[in-house]
PDB file of C-alpha atoms in Angstrom:
ATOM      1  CA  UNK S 230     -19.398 -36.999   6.482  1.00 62.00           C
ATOM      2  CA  UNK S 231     -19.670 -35.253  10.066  1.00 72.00           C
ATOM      3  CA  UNK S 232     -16.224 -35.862  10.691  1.00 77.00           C
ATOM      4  CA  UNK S 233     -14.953 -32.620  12.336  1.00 82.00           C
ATOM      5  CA  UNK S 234     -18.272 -31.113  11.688  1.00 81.00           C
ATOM      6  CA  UNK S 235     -19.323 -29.335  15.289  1.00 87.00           C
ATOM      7  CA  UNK S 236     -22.451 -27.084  13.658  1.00 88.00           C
ATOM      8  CA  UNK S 237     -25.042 -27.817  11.419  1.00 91.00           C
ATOM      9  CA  UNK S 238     -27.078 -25.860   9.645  1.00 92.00           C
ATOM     10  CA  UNK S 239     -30.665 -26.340   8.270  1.00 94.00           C
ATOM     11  CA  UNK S 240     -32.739 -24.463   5.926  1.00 95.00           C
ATOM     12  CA  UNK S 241     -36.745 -24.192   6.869  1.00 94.00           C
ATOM     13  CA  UNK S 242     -38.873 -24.171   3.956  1.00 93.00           C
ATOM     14  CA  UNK S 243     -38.339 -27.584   1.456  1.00 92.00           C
ATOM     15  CA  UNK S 244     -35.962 -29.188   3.999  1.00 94.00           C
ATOM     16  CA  UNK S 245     -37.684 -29.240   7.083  1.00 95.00           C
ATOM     17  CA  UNK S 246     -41.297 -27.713   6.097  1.00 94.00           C
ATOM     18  CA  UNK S 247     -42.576 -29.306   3.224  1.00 93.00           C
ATOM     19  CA  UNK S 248     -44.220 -26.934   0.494  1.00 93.00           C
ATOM     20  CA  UNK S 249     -47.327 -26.621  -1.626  1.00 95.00           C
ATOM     21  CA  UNK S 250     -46.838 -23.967  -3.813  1.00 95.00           C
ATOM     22  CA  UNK S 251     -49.667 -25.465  -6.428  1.00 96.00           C
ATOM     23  CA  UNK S 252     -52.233 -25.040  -3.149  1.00 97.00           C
ATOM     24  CA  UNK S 253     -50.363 -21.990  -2.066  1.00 97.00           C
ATOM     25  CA  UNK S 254     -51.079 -20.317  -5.432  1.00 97.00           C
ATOM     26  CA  UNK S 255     -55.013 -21.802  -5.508  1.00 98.00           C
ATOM     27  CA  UNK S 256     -55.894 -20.087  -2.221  1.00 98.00           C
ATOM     28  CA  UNK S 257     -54.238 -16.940  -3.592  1.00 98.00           C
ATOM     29  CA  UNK S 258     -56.968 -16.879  -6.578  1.00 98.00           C
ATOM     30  CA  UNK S 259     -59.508 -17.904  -4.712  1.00 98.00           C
ATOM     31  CA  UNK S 260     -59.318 -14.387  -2.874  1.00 98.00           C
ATOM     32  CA  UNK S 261     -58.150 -12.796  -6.276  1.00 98.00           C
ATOM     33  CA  UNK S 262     -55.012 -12.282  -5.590  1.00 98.00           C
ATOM     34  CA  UNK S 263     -53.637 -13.639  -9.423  1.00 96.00           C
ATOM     35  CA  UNK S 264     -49.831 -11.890  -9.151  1.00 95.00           C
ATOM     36  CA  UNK S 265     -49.072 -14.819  -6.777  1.00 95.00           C
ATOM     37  CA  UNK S 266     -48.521 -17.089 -10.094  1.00 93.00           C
ATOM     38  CA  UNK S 267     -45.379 -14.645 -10.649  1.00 91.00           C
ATOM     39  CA  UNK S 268     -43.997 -13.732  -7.199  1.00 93.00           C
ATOM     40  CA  UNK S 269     -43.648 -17.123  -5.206  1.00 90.00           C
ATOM     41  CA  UNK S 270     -40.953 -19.842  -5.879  1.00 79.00           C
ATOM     42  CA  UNK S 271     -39.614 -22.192  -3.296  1.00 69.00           C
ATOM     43  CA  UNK S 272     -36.153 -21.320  -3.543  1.00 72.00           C
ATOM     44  CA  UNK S 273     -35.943 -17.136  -4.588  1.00 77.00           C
ATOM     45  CA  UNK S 274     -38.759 -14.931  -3.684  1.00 84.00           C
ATOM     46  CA  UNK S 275     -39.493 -12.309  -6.424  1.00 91.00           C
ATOM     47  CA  UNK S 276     -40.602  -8.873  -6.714  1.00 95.00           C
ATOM     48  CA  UNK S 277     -43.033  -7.401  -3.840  1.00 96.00           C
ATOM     49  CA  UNK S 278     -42.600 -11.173  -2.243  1.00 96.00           C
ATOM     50  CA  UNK S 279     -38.784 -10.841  -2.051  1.00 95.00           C
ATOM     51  CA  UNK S 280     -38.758  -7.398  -0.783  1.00 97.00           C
ATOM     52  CA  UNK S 281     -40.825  -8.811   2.554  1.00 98.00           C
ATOM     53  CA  UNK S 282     -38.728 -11.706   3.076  1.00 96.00           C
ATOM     54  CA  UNK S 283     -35.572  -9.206   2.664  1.00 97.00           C
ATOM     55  CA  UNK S 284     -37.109  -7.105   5.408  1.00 98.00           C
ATOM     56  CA  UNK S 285     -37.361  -4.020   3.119  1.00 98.00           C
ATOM     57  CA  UNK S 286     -41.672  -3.741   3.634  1.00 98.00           C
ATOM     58  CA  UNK S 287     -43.604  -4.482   6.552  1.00 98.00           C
ATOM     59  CA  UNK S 288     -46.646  -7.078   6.306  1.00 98.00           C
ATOM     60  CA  UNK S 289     -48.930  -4.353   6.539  1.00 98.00           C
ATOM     61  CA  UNK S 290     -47.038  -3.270   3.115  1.00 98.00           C
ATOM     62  CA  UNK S 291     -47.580  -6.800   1.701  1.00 98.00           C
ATOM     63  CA  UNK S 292     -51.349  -6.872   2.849  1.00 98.00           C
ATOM     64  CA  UNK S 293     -51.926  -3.417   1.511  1.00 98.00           C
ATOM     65  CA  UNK S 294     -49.982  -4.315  -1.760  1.00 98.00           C
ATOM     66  CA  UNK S 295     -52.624  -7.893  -2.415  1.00 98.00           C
ATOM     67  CA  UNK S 296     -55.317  -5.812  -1.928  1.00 98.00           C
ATOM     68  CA  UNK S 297     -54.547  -2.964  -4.451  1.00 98.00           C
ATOM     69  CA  UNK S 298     -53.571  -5.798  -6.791  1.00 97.00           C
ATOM     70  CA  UNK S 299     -56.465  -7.762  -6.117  1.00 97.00           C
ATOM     71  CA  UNK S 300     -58.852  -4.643  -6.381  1.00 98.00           C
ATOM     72  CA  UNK S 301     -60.850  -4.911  -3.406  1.00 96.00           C
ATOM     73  CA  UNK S 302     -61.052  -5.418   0.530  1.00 97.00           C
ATOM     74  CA  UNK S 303     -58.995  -8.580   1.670  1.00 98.00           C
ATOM     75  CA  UNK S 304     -58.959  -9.279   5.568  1.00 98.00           C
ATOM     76  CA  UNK S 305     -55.562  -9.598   6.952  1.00 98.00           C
ATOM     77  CA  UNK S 306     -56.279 -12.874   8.337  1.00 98.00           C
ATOM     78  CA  UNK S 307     -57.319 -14.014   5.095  1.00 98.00           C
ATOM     79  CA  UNK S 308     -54.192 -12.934   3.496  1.00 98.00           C
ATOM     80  CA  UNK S 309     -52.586 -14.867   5.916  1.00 98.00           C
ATOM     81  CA  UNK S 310     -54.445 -18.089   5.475  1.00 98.00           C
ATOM     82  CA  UNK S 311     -53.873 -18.128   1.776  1.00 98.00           C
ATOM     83  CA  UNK S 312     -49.787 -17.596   2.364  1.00 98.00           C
ATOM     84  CA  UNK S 313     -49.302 -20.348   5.274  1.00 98.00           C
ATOM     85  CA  UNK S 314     -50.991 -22.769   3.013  1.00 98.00           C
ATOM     86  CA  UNK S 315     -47.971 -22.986   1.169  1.00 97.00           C
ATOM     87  CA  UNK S 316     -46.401 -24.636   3.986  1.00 97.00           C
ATOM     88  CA  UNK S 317     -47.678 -28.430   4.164  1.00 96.00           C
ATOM     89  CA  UNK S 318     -46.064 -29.475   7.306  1.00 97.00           C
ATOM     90  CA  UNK S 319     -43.200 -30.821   9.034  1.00 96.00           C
ATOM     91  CA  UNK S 320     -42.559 -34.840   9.520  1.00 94.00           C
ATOM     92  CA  UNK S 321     -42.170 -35.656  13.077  1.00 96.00           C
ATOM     93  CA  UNK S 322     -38.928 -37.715  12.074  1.00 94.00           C
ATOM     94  CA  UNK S 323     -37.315 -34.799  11.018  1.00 96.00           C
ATOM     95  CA  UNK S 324     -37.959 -32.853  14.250  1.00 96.00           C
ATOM     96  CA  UNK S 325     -36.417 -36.320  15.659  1.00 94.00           C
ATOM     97  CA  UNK S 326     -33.534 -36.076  13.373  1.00 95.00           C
ATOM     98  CA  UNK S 327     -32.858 -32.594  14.643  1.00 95.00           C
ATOM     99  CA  UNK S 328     -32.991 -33.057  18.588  1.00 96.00           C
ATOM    100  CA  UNK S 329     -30.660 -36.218  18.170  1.00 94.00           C
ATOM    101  CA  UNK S 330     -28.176 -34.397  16.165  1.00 94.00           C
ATOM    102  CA  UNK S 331     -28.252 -31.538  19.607  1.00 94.00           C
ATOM    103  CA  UNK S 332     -28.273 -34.737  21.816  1.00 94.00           C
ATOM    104  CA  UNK S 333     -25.032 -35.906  20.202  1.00 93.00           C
ATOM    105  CA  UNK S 334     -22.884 -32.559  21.117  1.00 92.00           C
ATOM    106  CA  UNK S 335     -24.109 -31.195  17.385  1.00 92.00           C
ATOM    107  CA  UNK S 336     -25.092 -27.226  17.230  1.00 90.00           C
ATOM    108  CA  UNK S 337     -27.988 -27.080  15.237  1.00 93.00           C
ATOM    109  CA  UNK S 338     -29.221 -23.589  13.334  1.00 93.00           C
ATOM    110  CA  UNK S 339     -31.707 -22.627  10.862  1.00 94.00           C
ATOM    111  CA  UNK S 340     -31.015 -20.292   8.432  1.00 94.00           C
ATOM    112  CA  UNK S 341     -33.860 -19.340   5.736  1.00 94.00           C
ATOM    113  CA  UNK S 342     -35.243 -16.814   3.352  1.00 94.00           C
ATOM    114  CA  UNK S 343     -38.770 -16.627   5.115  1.00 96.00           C
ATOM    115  CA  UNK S 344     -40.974 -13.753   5.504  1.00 97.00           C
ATOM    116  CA  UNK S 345     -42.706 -12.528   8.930  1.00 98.00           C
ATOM    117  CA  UNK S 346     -46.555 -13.424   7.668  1.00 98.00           C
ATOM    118  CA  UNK S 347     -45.757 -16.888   7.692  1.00 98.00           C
ATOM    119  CA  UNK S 348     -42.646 -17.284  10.203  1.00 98.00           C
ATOM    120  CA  UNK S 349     -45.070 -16.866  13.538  1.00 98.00           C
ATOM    121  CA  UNK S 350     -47.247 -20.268  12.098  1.00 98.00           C
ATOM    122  CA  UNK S 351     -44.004 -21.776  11.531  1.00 98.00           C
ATOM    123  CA  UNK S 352     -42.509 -21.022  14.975  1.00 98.00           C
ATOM    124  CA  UNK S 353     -45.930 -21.374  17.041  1.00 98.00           C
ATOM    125  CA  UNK S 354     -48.062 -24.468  15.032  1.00 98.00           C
ATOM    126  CA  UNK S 355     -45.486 -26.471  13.005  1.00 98.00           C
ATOM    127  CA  UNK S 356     -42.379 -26.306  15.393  1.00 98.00           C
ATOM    128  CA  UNK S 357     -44.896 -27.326  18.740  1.00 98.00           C
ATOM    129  CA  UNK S 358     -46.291 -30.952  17.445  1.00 96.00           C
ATOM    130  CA  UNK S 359     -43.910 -32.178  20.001  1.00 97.00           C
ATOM    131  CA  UNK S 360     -44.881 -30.550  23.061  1.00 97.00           C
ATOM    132  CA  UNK S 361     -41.652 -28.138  22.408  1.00 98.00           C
ATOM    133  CA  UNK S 362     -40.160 -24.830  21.034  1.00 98.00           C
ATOM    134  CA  UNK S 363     -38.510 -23.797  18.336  1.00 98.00           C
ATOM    135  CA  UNK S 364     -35.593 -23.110  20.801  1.00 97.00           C
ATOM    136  CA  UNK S 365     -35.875 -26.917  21.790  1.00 97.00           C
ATOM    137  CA  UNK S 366     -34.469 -27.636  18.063  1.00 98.00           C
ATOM    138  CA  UNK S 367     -32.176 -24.577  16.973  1.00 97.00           C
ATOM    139  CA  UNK S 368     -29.803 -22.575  19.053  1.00 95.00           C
ATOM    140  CA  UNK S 369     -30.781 -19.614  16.705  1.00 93.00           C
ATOM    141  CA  UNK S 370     -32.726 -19.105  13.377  1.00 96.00           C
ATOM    142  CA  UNK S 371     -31.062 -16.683  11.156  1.00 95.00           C
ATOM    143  CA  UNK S 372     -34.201 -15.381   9.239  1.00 97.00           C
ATOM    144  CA  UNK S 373     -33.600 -13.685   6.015  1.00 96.00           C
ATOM    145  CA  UNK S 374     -36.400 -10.732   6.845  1.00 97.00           C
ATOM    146  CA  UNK S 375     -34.226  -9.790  10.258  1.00 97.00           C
ATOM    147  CA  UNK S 376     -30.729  -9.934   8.319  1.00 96.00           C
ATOM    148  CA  UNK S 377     -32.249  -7.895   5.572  1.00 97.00           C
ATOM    149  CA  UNK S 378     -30.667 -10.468   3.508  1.00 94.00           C
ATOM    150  CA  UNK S 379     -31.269 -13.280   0.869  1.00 93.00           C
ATOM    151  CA  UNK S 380     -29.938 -16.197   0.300  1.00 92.00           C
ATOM    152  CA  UNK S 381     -27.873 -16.939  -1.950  1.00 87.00           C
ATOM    153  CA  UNK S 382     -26.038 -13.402  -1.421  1.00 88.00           C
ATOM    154  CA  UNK S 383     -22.640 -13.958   0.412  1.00 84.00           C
ATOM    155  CA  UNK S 384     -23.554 -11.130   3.188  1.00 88.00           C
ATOM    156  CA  UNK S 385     -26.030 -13.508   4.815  1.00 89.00           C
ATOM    157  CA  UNK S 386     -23.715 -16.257   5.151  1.00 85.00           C
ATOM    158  CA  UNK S 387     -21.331 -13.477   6.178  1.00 80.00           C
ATOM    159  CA  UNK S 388     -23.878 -12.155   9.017  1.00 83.00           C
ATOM    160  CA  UNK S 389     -24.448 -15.654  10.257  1.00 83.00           C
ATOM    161  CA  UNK S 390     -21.106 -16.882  11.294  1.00 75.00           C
ATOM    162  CA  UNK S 391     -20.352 -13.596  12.053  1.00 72.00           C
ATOM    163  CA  UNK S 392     -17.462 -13.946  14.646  1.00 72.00           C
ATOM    164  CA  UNK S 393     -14.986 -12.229  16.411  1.00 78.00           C
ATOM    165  CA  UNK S 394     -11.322 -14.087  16.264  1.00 82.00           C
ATOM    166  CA  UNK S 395      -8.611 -12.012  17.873  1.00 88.00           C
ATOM    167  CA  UNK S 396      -4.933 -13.357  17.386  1.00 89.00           C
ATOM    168  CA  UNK S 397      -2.113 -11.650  17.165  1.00 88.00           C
ATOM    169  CA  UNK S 398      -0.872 -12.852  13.281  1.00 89.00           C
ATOM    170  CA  UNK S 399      -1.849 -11.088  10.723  1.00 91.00           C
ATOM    171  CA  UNK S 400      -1.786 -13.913   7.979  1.00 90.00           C
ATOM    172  CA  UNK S 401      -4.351 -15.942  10.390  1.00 89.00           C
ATOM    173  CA  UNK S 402      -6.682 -12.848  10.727  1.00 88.00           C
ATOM    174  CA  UNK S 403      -6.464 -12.229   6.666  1.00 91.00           C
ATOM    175  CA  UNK S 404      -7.694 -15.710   6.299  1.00 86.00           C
ATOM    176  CA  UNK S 405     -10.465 -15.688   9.074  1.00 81.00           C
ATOM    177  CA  UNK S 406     -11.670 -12.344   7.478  1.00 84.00           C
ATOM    178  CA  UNK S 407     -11.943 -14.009   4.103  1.00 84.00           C
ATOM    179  CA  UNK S 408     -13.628 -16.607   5.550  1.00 77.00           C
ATOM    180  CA  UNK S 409     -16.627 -13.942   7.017  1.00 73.00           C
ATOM    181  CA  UNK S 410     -14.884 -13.424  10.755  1.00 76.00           C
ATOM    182  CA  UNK S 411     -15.123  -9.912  12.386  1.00 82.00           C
ATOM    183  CA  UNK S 412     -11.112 -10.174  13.505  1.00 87.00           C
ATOM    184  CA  UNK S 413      -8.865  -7.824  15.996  1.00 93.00           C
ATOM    185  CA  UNK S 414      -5.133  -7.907  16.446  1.00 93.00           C
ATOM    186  CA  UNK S 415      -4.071  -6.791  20.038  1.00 93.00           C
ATOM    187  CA  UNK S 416      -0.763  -4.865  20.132  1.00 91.00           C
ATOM    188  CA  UNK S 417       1.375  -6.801  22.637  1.00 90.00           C
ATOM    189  CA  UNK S 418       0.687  -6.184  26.224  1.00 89.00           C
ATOM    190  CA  UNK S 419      -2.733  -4.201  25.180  1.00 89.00           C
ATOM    191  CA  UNK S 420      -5.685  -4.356  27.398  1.00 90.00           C
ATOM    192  CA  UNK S 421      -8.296  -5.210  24.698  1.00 84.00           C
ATOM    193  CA  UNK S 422     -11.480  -5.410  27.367  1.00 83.00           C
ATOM    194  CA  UNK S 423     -13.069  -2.592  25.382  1.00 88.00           C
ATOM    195  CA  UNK S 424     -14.076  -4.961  22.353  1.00 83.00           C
ATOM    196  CA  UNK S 425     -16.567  -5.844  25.050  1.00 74.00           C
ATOM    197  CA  UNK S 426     -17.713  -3.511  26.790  1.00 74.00           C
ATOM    198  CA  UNK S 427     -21.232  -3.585  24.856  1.00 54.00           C
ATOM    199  CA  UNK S 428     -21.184  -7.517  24.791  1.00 43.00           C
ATOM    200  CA  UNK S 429     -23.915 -10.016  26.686  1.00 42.00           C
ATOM    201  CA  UNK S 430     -24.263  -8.936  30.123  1.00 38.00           C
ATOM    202  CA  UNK S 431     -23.143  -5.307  29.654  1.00 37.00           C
TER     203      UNK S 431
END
């Protein structure tokens, strides 16, 4: 199956965190905080919840917004609490799995709809049972609250392997572009340097 394969890509949240949502939802209550039952689903975030992992609200938005619905003072902390019980932990084998597919020559992402309340627990408690980093697993995590994007819509896919493939046929460019590829086409002879000049290192 990896034949020819060179990068893989893993979601976060039911493939290498497992989820609670039944707990998740319970610690919601407990602090009143009854909307939960309609906003949270493992695979696409709704409403107010979907609007924070899409980047479009802040988390002081999203701690303001449980209160109001909730009807009364909620710390932030305890906000917090209830929303990272709904992740359950990662197995050590899979953090295994992952640094043995990077020891094999594999490039190994994340990408995942994931809001900021929850991704610092994720990067600082679950990804560090091993002594490492998040960094030590992933050569980048495309998060869906920095693209300002959801998955399943095309544009995060899109932003992720976003590329830049300069040749000098148009037919190959046309296909790389369908494909998601930021493309250029040098005239012949022309000094194209200044597609860089605002690259790494600049």
């Amino acid at each position: 199956m990896l034949q020819g394969i060179e990068n893989i890509v893993f979601d976060l949240g039911g493939v290498m965190i497992d989820l609670d949502r039944a707990r998740c939802v319970e610690e919601f209550h407990k602090i009143g905080f009854t909307e939960i039952d309609d906003l949270i689903d493992s695979y696409h975030p709704k409403g107010f919840l979907g609007r924070l992992e899409r980047g479009d609200v802040t988390n002081d938005d999203f701690y303001d917004y449980v209160r109001r619905s909730a009807g009364r003072d909620i710390a932030d902390d305890e906000i917090r609490r209830a929303f990272t019980s709904f992740l359950a932990g990662i197995p050590r084998y899979k953090l295994q799995m992952v640094r043995t597919q990077r020891e094999r020559g594999f490039r190994t992402y994340a990408l995942s709809n994931i809001n900021d309340v929850v991704f610092p627990f994720v990067r600082d408690v679950l990804f560090t049972q091993e002594g490492l980093q998040l960094d030590d697993y992933f050569e980048k995590a495309y998060l869906s609250y920095e693209m300002h994007e959801l998955k399943p819509s095309p544009e995060i896919y899109r932003k992720m392997i976003a590329t830049l493939f300069i040749d000098d046929n148009a037919e190959n460019l046309h296909t790389a572009q369908e494909l998601g590829f930021h493309v250029y086409m040098p005239r012949p002879r022309e000094d194209f340097r200044f597609l860089f000049d605002d690259g790494p290192g600049r």
